[in-house]
mmCIF file of C-alpha atoms and ligand atoms in Angstrom:
data_model
loop_
_atom_site.group_PDB
_atom_site.id
_atom_site.type_symbol
_atom_site.label_atom_id
_atom_site.label_comp_id
_atom_site.label_asym_id
_atom_site.label_seq_id
_atom_site.Cartn_x
_atom_site.Cartn_y
_atom_site.Cartn_z
ATOM 1 C CA MET B 1338 -3.115 -1.244 22.304
ATOM 2 C CA LEU B 1339 -3.944 -1.324 25.950
ATOM 3 C CA LYS B 1340 -1.565 -3.285 28.052
ATOM 4 C CA SER B 1341 -3.113 -5.352 30.756
ATOM 5 C CA ILE B 1342 -1.229 -5.801 33.962
ATOM 6 C CA CYS B 1343 -1.737 -7.762 37.131
ATOM 7 C CA PRO B 1344 -2.794 -5.375 39.932
ATOM 8 C CA LEU B 1345 -1.189 -7.576 42.556
ATOM 9 C CA CYS B 1346 2.183 -7.838 40.844
ATOM 10 C CA ASN B 1347 2.170 -4.095 40.374
ATOM 11 C CA GLY B 1348 1.091 -3.266 43.887
ATOM 12 C CA LEU B 1349 -2.035 -1.429 42.786
ATOM 13 C CA TYR B 1350 -4.204 -3.120 45.349
ATOM 14 C CA GLU B 1351 -4.400 -6.238 47.421
ATOM 15 C CA ILE B 1352 -6.842 -9.044 47.165
ATOM 16 C CA LYS B 1353 -7.575 -10.963 50.317
ATOM 17 C CA TYR B 1354 -8.602 -14.570 50.439
ATOM 18 C CA ASN B 1355 -9.542 -16.590 53.446
ATOM 19 C CA CYS B 1356 -8.083 -20.027 53.990
ATOM 20 C CA PHE B 1357 -10.420 -22.834 53.020
ATOM 21 C CA SER B 1358 -9.276 -24.884 55.981
ATOM 22 C CA CYS B 1359 -9.181 -22.481 58.890
ATOM 23 C CA ASN B 1360 -10.556 -19.224 57.488
ATOM 24 C CA ALA B 1361 -7.493 -17.191 58.392
ATOM 25 C CA LYS B 1362 -6.409 -14.434 56.025
ATOM 26 C CA MET B 1363 -4.034 -15.798 53.427
ATOM 27 C CA THR B 1364 -1.011 -13.853 52.293
ATOM 28 C CA ASP B 1365 0.045 -13.323 48.695
ATOM 29 C CA GLU B 1366 3.297 -15.102 48.004
ATOM 30 C CA GLY B 1367 3.522 -13.743 44.498
ATOM 31 C CA PRO B 1368 2.880 -14.977 40.984
ATOM 32 C CA ILE B 1369 3.344 -18.657 40.300
ATOM 33 C CA VAL B 1370 6.222 -17.976 37.921
ATOM 34 C CA ASN B 1371 8.286 -17.367 41.038
ATOM 35 C CA PHE B 1372 7.558 -20.906 42.148
ATOM 36 C CA MET B 1373 8.289 -22.772 38.951
ATOM 37 C CA ASP B 1374 10.835 -24.992 40.593
ATOM 38 C CA ASP B 1375 8.345 -26.196 43.179
ATOM 39 C CA TYR B 1376 5.614 -27.119 40.784
ATOM 40 C CA SER B 1377 5.225 -29.875 38.314
ATOM 41 C CA PRO B 1378 5.561 -29.196 34.594
ATOM 42 C CA TYR B 1379 1.884 -29.537 33.809
ATOM 43 C CA LEU B 1380 1.339 -26.135 35.365
ATOM 44 C CA LEU B 1381 3.382 -24.594 32.597
ATOM 45 C CA ASP B 1382 0.484 -25.129 30.257
ATOM 46 C CA GLU B 1383 -1.738 -23.003 32.404
ATOM 47 C CA ILE B 1384 0.800 -20.258 32.659
ATOM 48 C CA THR B 1385 1.775 -20.068 29.040
ATOM 49 C CA SER B 1386 -1.652 -20.541 27.509
ATOM 50 C CA LYS B 1387 -3.135 -17.198 26.773
ATOM 51 C CA VAL B 1388 -6.616 -16.733 25.517
ATOM 52 C CA ASP B 1389 -6.594 -15.094 22.129
ATOM 53 C CA GLY B 1390 -7.420 -11.421 22.361
ATOM 54 C CA ALA B 1391 -6.208 -11.420 25.958
ATOM 55 C CA GLU B 1392 -9.675 -10.733 27.262
ATOM 56 C CA ARG B 1393 -9.204 -13.173 30.066
ATOM 57 C CA ASP B 1394 -5.579 -12.695 30.720
ATOM 58 C CA GLU B 1395 -4.778 -14.006 34.141
ATOM 59 C CA CYS B 1396 -1.903 -14.036 36.533
ATOM 60 C CA ILE B 1397 -1.814 -17.049 38.818
ATOM 61 C CA HIS B 1398 -0.827 -16.186 42.346
ATOM 62 C CA ILE B 1399 0.078 -18.397 45.230
ATOM 63 C CA PHE B 1400 -1.598 -17.555 48.492
ATOM 64 C CA ARG B 1401 -0.407 -19.133 51.685
ATOM 65 C CA CYS B 1402 -2.187 -19.403 54.988
ATOM 66 C CA PRO B 1403 0.085 -18.247 57.823
ATOM 67 C CA ASN B 1404 -1.986 -20.210 60.284
ATOM 68 C CA CYS B 1405 -2.065 -23.734 58.842
ATOM 69 C CA GLY B 1406 0.336 -23.464 55.907
ATOM 70 C CA THR B 1407 -2.208 -24.279 53.231
ATOM 71 C CA ARG B 1408 -1.272 -23.015 49.803
ATOM 72 C CA GLU B 1409 -3.802 -22.236 47.115
ATOM 73 C CA ARG B 1410 -3.587 -20.860 43.630
ATOM 74 C CA PHE B 1411 -5.826 -18.009 42.597
ATOM 75 C CA SER B 1412 -6.291 -16.545 39.177
ATOM 76 C CA ILE B 1413 -5.930 -12.813 39.241
ATOM 77 C CA GLU B 1414 -7.453 -11.076 36.290
ATOM 78 C CA ARG B 1415 -5.107 -8.695 34.551
ATOM 79 C CA LYS B 1416 -6.621 -5.361 33.754
ATOM 80 C CA ALA B 1417 -5.788 -2.447 31.583
ATOM 81 C CA PHE B 1418 -4.965 0.676 33.500
HETATM 82 ZN ZN1 ZN V 2053 0.332 -11.142 39.375
HETATM 83 ZN ZN1 ZN V 2054 -5.400 -22.054 57.181
#
């Protein structure tokens, strides 16, 4: 069985996103599991629901804009390495 891992959590590479508001480069604040306390319970469904077969296994990361403070969630696809 191949094990799929999140490349961001494992430091394999970085993914850059630009802020939707001001277009500055957003910084990865880590997987959303680190922010559980800040987020409402409904998000738990997203985190715990795994697609059968794990073909679209995703790690949700929080990206924050250092310029305007906007936070966005991005789904990072886990891959087998
Ligand atoms: Zn991750
Ligand atoms: Zn911004």
